[in-house]
Coordinates of C-alpha atoms in Angstrom, one line a residue:
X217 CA -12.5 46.7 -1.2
X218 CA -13.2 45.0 2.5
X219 CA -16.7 47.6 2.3
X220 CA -17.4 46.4 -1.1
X221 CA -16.9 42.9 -0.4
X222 CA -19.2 43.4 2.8
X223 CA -21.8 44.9 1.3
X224 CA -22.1 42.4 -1.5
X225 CA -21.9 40.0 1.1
X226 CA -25.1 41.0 2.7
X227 CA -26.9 40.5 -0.4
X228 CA -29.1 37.2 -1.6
X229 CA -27.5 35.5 -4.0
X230 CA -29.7 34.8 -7.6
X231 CA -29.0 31.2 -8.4
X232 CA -26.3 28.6 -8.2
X233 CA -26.4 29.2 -12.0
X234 CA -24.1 31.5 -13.3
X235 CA -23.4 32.9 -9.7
X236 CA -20.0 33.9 -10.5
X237 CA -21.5 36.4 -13.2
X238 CA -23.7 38.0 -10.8
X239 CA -20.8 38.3 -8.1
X240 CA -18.4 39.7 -9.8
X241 CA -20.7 42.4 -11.2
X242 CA -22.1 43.2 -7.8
X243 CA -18.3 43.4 -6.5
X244 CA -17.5 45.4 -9.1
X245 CA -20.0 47.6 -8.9
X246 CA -19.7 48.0 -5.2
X247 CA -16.1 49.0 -5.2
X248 CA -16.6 51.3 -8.5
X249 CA -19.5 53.3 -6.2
X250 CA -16.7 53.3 -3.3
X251 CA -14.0 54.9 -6.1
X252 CA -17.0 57.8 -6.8
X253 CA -17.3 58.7 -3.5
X254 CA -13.7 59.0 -2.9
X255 CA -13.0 61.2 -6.0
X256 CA -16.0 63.2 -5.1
X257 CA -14.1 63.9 -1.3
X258 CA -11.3 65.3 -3.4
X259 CA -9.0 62.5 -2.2
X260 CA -5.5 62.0 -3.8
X261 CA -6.3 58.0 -3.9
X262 CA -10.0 58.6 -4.9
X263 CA -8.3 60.9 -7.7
X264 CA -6.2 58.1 -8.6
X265 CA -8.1 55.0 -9.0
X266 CA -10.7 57.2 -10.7
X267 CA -7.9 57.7 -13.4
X268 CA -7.2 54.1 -13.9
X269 CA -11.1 53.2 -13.7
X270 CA -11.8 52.6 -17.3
X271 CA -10.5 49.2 -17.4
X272 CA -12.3 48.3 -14.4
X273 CA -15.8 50.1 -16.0
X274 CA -14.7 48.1 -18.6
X275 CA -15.1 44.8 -16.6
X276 CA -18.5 46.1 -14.9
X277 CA -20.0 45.9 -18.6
X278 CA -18.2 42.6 -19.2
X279 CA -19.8 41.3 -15.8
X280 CA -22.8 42.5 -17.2
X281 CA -22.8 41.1 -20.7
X282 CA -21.5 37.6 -18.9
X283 CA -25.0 37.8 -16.5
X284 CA -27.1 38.8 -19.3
X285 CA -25.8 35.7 -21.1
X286 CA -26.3 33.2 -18.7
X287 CA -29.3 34.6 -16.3
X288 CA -31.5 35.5 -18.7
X289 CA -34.5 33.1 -17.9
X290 CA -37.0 32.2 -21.0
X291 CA -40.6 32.4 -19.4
X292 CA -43.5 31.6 -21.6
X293 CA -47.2 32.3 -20.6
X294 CA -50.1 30.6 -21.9
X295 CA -53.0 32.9 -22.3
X296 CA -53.0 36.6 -22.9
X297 CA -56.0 37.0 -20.0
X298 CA -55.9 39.3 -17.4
X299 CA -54.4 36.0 -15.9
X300 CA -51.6 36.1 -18.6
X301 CA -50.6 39.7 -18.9
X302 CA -50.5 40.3 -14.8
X303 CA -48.2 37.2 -14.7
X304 CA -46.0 38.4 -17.1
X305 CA -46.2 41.8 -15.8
X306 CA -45.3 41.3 -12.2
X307 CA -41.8 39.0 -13.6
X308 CA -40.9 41.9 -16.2
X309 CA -41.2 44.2 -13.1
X310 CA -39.1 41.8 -10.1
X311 CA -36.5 40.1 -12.6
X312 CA -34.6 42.9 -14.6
X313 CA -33.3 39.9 -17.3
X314 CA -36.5 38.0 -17.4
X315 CA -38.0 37.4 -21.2
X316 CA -41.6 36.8 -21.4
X317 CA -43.0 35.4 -24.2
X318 CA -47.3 35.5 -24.2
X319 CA -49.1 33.0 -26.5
X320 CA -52.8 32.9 -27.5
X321 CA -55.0 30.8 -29.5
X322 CA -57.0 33.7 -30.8
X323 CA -55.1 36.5 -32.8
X324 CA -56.5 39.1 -30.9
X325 CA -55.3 39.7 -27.1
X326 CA -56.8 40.8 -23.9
X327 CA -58.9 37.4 -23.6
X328 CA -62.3 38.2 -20.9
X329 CA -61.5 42.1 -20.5
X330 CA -62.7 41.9 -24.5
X331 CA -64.6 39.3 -24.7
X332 CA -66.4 38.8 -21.1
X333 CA -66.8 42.1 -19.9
X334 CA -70.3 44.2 -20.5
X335 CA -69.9 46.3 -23.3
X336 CA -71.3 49.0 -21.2
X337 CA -68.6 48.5 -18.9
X338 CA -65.7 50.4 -20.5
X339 CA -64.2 51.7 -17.3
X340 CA -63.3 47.7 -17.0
X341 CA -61.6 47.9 -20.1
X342 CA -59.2 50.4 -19.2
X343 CA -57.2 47.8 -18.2
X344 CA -55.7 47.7 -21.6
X345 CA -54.1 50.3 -21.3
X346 CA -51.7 48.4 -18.3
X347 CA -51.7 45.4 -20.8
X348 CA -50.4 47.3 -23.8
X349 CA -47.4 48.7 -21.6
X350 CA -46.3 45.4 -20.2
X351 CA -46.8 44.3 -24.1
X352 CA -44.8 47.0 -25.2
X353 CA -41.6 45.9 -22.9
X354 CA -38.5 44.9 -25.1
X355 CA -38.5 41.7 -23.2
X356 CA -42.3 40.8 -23.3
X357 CA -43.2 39.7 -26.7
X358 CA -46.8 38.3 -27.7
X359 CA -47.7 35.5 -30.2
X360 CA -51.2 35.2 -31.4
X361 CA -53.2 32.9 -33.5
X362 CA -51.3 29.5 -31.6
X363 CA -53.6 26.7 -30.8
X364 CA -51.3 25.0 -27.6
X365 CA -51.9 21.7 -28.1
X366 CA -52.0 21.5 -31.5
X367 CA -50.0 23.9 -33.0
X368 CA -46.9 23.1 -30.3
X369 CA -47.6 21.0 -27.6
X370 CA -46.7 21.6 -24.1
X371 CA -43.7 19.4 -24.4
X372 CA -42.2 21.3 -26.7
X373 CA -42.7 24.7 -24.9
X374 CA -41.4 23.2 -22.0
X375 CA -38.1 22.0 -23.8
X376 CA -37.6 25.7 -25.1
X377 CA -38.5 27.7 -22.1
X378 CA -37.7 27.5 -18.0
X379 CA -40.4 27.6 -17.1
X380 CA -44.2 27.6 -18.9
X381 CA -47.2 29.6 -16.9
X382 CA -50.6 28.3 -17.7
X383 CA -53.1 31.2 -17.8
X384 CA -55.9 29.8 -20.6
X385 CA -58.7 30.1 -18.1
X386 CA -62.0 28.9 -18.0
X387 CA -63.2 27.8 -22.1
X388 CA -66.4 25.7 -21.3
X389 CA -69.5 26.4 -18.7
X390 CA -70.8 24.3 -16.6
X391 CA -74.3 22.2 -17.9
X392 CA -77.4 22.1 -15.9
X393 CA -77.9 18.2 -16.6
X394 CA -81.6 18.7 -16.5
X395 CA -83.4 16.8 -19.7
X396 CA -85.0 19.5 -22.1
X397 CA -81.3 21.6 -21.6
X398 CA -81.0 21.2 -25.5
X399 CA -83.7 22.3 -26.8
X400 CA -83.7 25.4 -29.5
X401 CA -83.9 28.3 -27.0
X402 CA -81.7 27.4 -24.3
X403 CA -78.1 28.6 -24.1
X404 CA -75.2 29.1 -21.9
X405 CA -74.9 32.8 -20.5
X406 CA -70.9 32.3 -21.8
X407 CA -72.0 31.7 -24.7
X408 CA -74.5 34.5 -25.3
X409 CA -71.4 36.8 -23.3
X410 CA -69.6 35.6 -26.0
X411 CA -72.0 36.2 -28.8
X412 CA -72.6 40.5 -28.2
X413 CA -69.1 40.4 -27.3
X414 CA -67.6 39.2 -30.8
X415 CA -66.0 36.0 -29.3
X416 CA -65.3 34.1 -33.0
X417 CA -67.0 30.8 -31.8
X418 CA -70.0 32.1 -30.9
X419 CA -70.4 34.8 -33.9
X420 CA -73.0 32.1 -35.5
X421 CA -75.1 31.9 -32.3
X422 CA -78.3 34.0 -33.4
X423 CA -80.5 33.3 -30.2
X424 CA -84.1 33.2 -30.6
X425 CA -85.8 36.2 -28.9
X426 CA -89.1 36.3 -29.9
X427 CA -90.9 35.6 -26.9
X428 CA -91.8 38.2 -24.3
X429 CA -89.7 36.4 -21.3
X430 CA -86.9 35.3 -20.5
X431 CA -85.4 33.3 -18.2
X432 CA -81.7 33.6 -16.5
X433 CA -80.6 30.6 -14.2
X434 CA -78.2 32.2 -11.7
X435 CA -77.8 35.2 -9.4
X436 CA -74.3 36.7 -10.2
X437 CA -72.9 39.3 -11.8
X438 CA -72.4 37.5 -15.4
X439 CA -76.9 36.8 -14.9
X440 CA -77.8 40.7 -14.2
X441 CA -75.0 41.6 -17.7
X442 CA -77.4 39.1 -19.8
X443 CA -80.4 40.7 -18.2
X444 CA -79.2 44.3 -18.3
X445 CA -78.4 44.1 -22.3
X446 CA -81.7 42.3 -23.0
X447 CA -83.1 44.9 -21.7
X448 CA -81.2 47.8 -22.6
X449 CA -82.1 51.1 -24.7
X450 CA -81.2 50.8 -28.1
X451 CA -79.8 54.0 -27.8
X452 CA -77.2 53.2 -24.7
X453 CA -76.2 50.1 -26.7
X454 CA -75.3 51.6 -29.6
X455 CA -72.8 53.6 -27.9
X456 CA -71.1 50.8 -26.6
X457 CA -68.7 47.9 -28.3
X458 CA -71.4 45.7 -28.7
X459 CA -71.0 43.7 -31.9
X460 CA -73.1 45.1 -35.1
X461 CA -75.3 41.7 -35.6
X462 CA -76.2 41.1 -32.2
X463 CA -77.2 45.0 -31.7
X464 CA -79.5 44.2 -35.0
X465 CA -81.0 41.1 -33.3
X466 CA -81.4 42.7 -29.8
X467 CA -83.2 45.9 -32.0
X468 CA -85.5 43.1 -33.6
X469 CA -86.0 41.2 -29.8
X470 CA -89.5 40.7 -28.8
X471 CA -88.5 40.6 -24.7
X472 CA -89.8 42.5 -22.1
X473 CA -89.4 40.6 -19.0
X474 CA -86.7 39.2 -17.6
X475 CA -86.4 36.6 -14.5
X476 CA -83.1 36.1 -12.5
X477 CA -83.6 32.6 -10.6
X478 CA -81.7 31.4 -7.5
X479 CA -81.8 28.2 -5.9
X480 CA -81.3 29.7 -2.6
X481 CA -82.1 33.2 -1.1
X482 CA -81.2 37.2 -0.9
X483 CA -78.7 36.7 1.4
X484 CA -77.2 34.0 -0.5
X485 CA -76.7 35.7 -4.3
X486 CA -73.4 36.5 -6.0
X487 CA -74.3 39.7 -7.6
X488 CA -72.7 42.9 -6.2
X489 CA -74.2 46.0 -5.3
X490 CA -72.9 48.0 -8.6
X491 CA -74.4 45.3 -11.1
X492 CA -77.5 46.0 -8.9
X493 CA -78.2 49.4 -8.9
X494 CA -77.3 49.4 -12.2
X495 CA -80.7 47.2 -13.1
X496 CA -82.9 48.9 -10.3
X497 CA -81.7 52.4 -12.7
X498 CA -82.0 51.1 -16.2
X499 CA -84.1 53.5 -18.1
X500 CA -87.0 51.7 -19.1
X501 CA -87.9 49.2 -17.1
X502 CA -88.9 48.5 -13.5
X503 CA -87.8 45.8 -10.9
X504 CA -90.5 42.8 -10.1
X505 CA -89.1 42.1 -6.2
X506 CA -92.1 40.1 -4.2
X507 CA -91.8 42.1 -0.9
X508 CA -92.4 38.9 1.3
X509 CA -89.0 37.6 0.1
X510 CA -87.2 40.7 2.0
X511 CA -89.3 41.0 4.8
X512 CA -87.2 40.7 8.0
X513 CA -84.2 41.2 6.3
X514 CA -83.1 44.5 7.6
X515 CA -82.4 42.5 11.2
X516 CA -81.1 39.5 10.0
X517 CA -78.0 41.5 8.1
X518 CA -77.0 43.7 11.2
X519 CA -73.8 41.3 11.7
X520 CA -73.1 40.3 8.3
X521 CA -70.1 42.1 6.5
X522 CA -70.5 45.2 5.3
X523 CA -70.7 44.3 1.4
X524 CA -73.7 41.6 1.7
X525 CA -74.7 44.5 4.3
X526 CA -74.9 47.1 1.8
X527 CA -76.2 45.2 -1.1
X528 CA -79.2 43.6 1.2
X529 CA -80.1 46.8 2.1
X530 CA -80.4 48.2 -1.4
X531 CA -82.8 44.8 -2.3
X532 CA -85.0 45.7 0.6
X533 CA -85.4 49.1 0.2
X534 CA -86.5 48.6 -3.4
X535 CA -89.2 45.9 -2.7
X536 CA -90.3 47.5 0.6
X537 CA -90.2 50.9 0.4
X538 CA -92.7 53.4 -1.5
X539 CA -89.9 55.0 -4.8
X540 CA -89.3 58.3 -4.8
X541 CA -91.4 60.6 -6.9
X542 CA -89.0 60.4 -9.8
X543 CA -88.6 56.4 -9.7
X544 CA -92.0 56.5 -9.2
X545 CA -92.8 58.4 -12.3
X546 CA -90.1 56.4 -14.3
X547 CA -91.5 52.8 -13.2
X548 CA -94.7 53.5 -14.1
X549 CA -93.5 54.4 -17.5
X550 CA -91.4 51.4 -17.9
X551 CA -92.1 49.1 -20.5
X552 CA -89.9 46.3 -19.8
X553 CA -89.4 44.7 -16.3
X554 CA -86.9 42.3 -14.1
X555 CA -87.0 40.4 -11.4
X556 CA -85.5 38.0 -8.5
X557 CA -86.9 34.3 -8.2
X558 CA -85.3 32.9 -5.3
X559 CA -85.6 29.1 -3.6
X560 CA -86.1 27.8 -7.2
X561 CA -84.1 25.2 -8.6
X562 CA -84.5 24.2 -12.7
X563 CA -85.8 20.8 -13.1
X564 CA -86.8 20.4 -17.0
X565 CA -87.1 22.8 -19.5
X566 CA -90.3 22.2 -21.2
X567 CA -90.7 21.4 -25.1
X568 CA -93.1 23.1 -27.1
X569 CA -95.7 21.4 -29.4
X570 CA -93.1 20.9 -32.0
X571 CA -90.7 18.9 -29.5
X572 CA -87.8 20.9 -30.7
X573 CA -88.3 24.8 -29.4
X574 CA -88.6 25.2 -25.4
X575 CA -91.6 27.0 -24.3
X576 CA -91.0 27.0 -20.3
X577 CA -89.0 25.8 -17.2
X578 CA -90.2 23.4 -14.3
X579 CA -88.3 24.4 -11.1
X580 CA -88.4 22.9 -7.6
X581 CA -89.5 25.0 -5.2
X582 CA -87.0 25.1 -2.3
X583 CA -86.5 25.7 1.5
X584 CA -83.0 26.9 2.8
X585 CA -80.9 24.2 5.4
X586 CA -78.6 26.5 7.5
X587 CA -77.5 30.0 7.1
X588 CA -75.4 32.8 5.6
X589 CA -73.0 31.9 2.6
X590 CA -73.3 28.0 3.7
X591 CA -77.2 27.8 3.5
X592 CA -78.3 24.5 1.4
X593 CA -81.2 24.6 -0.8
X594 CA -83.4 21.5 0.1
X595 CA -86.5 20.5 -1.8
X596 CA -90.0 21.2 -0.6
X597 CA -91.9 18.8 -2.9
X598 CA -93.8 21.6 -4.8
X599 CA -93.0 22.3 -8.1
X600 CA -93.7 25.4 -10.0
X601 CA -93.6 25.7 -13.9
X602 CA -92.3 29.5 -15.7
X603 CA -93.3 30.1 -19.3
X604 CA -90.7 31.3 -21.1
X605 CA -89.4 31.0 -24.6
X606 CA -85.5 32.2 -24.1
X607 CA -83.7 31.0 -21.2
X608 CA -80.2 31.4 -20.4
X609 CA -77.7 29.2 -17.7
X610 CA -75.4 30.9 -16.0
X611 CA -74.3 28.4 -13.4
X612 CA -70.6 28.8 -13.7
X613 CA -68.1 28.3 -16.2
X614 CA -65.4 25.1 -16.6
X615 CA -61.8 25.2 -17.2
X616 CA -60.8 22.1 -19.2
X617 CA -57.4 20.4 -19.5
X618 CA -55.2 21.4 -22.2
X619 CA -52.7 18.2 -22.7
X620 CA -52.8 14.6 -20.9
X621 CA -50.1 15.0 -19.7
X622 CA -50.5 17.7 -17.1
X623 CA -52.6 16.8 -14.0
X624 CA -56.1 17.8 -13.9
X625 CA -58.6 18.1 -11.7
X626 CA -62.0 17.3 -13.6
X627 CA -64.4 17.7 -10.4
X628 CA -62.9 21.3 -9.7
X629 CA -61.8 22.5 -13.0
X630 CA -58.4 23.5 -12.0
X631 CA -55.2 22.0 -12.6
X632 CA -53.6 20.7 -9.0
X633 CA -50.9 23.0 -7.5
X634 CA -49.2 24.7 -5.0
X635 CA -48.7 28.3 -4.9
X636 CA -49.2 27.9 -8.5
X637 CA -46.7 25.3 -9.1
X638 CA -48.2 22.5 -10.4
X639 CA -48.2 19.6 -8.7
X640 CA -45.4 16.9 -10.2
X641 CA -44.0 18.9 -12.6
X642 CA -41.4 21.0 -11.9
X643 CA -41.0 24.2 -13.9
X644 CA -44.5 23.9 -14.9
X645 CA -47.2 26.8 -13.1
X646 CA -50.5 28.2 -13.7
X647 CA -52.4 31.6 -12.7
X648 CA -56.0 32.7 -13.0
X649 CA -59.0 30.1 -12.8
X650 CA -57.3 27.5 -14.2
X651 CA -55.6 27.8 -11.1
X652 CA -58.8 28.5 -8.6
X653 CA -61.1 28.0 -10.4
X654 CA -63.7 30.9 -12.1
X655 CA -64.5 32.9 -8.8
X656 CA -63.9 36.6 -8.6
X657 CA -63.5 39.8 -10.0
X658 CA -60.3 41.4 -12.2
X659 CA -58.3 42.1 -9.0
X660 CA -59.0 38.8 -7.7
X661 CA -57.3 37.8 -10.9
X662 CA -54.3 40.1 -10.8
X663 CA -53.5 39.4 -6.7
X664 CA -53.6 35.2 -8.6
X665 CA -51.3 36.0 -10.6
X666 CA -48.8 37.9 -9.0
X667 CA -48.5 35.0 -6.2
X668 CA -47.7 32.8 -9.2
X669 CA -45.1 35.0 -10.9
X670 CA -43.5 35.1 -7.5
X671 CA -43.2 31.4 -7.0
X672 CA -41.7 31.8 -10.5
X673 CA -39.0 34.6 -8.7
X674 CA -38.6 32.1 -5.7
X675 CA -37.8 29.0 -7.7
X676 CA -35.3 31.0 -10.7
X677 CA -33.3 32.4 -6.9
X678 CA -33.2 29.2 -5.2
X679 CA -31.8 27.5 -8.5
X680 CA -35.1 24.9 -8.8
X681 CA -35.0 26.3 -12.3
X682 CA -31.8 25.4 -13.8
X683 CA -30.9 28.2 -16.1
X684 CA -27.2 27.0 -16.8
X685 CA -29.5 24.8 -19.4
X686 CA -29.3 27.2 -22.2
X687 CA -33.3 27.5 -23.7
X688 CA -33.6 29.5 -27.1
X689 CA -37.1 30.4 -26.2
X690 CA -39.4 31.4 -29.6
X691 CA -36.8 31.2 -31.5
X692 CA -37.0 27.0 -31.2
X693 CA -40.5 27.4 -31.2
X694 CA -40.9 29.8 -34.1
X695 CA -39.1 27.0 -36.4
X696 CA -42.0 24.5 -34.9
X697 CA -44.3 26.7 -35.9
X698 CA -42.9 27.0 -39.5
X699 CA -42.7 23.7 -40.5
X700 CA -46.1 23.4 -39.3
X701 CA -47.3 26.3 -41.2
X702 CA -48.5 27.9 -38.7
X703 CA -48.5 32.3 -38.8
X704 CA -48.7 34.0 -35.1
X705 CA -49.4 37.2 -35.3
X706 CA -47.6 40.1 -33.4
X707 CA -48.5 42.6 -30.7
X708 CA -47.8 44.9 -33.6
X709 CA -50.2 43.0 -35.8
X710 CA -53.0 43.2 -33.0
X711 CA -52.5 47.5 -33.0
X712 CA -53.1 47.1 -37.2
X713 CA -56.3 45.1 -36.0
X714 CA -57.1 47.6 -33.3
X715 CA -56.6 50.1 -35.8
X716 CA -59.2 49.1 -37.9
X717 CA -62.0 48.1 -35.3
X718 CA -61.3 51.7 -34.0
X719 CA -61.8 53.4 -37.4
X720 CA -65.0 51.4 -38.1
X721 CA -66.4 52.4 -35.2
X722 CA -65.7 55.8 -35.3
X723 CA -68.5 55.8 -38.3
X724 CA -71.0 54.6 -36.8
X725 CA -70.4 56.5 -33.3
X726 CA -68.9 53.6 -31.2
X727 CA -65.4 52.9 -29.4
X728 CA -64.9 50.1 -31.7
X729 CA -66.7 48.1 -34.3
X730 CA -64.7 44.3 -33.3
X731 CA -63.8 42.2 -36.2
X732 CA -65.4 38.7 -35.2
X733 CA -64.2 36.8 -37.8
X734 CA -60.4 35.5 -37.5
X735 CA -59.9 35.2 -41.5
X736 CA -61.1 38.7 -41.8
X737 CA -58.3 39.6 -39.1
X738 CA -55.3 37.7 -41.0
X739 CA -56.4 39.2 -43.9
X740 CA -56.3 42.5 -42.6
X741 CA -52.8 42.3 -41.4
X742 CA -51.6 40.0 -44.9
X743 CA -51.0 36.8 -43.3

């Protein structure tokens, strides 16, 4: 008993909440391990106590039933992201009585990974599958087709959870705020993402393409997706998950050039070398890089870290050096083409003779203060006018606050916190770029995440989150809900949809064929 108690001893207690629960089954279960090892020696007392253990095996699941009752932390996450599901994954995984309950305004899950990421990107995707599995857990349940904020405010998830995660992410883009940035012809790359990707509010968009070039404000990743499905085979897309009407309109599209513009220089863009060499080897088409913009480069990038390294290297060797035979041979055949605009910043988009359809862009023409990743782009004077009849902004997108009464940031998009605990409100948090803000890649997301899940951990052992406060979890919330009349829709109810998409797509030789219409989904699955 003196061993058991030491070793117990030695161990972190959970919370001030129900402590006696967890200590007695940790003593309990310390001595019983001590009674196994003495009947296994063949000892007279081992033998002994082993014989009169069943009471006390008895009080191990009593210990265990009493922790279950009264540690059993409701956790709700907003979002079913990447953001969402890593959240909830990494508390399922640390907290072995932690119920995580996952809502989302759409009735579909899986949030960018369906909606944001190239459909010729299903490697990407595969990050379902992890999804599906933390889904799957008999304490993670997921609730679809909830608008937070309307359908139950954040008050009301907060009175029937510990503790609420806010992983909605980022729902708007940033605007140019140049005049001419409404005209017919100009959209947000998110929303055009959004549009090939089956995203419900952007089904409608139907983006003119009808001229011969396009224009994409912005250097990232997001910019070369846009460029690389305008430009795409027919034949590559139509493997893909790209939605039937926008393969129809991009089959129909008139464009055969495509220009990426960047208000600073090579050294300064956000694309990575994959997205890259993926457009320099798009069947098809050949790049448009103006060697003088490279020249020197090679020295400049000899101390720079190895990724910029890398990806400056590729951008010079295509504009400077003579192609291979076989690129050669395969840009000469091209009959659509790309290219990088840099030290341009948009000033107006021009109007056509109509007043109503844009017909070009006016950009500054620019000269780089500094260097490396904290270069400014500074004015010249000159001014330099691109015709053009589609162009696309992808500048960023915007996170946007979800309730008044949780602190927000407008300037930065993010809601104020600390580790993911949000500033003021205690057993309130947030993951994902609602919490940073809409800068990286998946893993950046998942590492996000995880760091707020375990502040979640930290604040359930230190007792911050008072679970002795008995929460019912969605079973208050499901009665909200109801007299509302408001149907969420299972993860079950998702695999019926799923189902479906998979089963369409099968006949006409794609992964999927996504359902972009939410009626059509809660139709499908009777609700």
């Amino acid at each position: 008993a003196d061993a058991g108690r030491s070793r117990f001893a030695a161990r972190p207690r959970v919370s001030r909440a129900g402590g006696v629960a967890v200590e007695a089954e940790r003593l309990v279960s310390s001595v019983w391990v001590l009674l196994a090892r003495s009947r296994s020696m063949g000892s007279r007392c081992g033998r002994v106590c082993w014989k009169w253990g069943s009471p006390l095996r008895r009080l191990t699941g009593f210990s265990r039933l009493l922790s279950t009752a009264v540690l059993a932390p409701q956790i709700c996450v907003v979002g079913s992201g990447p953001a969402g599901f890593y959240t909830a994954q990494h508390l399922l995984k640390h907290h072995r009585l932690a119920r995580v309950d996952i809502y989302e305004k759409l009735p579909v899950p899986f949030g960018l990974v369906r909606f944001g990421v190239a459909p010729d990107h299903p490697e990407v995707k595969n990050v379902i599958n992890t999804f599906t599995q933390t889904a799957h857990s008999d304490r993670c349940s997921y609730y679809g087709n909830i608008t937070i904020g309307k359908d139950v405010t954040v008050k009301e998830l907060q009175r029937a959870y510990h503790a609420v995660v806010l992983s909605y992410g980022a729902e708007d883009n940033r605007i140019l705020g140049i005049p001419g940035e409404n005209l017919s012809g100009v959209y947000s790359a998110r929303a055009f993402v959004g549009w090939y990707n089956g995203l419900p509010e952007n089904r409608d968009l139907k983006p003119d393409l009808s001229s011969e070039t396009a224009v994409v404000l912005g250097q990232g990743n997001v910019a070369l997706d846009v460029a690389r499905v305008l430009l795409s085979p027919l034949d590559i897309l139509g493997k893909t998950d790209i939605t039937e009407g926008s393969l129809a309109a991009i089959a129909c599209s008139k464009i055969k050039r495509v220009w990426l513009v960047g208000r600073r220089g090579p050294l300064q863009v956000a694309f990575t070398i994959k997205e890259l060499r993926e457009m320099i080897n798009l069947p098809g088409t050949r790049p448009l890089l103006d060697p003088a913009d490279f020249t020197g480069l090679g020295d400049v990038v000899k101390d720079v870290p190895r990724p910029r390294k890398r990806l400056t290297e590729l951008m010079v060797k295509s504009a400077l050096e003579k192609p291979g035979e076989k690129e050669a041979s395969r840009w000469a055949a091209a009959t659509k083409e790309w290219g990088l605009k840099f030290q341009r910043s948009p000033l107006e988009v021009l109007p056509a003779a109509d007043g109503k359809q844009a017909r070009g862009i006016r950009m500054a023409v620019t000269r780089l203060e500094g260097s490396g990743e904290s270069a400014r782009a500074v004015p010249t004077g000159e001014v330099e006018e691109l015709e053009c009849g589609l162009i696309l902004s992808s500048i960023g997108y915007r996170s946007l606050p979800l309730d008044s009464l949780i602190p927000f940031d407008p300037k930065l998009g993010i809601i104020p916190n600390s580790l993911g605990r949000v500033q003021g409100t205690p057993g309130l948090y947030c993951s994902g770029w609602v919490k940073r803000g809409p800068t990286g890649v998946i893993i950046t997301t998942m590492n996000d995440s995880f760091d707020t899940a375990q502040s979640v951990l930290e604040d359930l052992q230190s007792g911050v989150l008072d679970l002795s406060n008995t929460k019912e979890g969605f079973k208050s919330v499901r009665s909200i809900l109801h007299s509302r009349g408001v149907h969420p829709v299972t993860f079950s109810d998702w695999e019926t949809i799923d189902a479906a998409e998979v089963a369409r797509g099968k006949l006409a030789g794609k992964p999927r064929e996504k359902i972009v219409d939410p009626q059509e989904m809660l139709q499908l699955i009777s609700h």
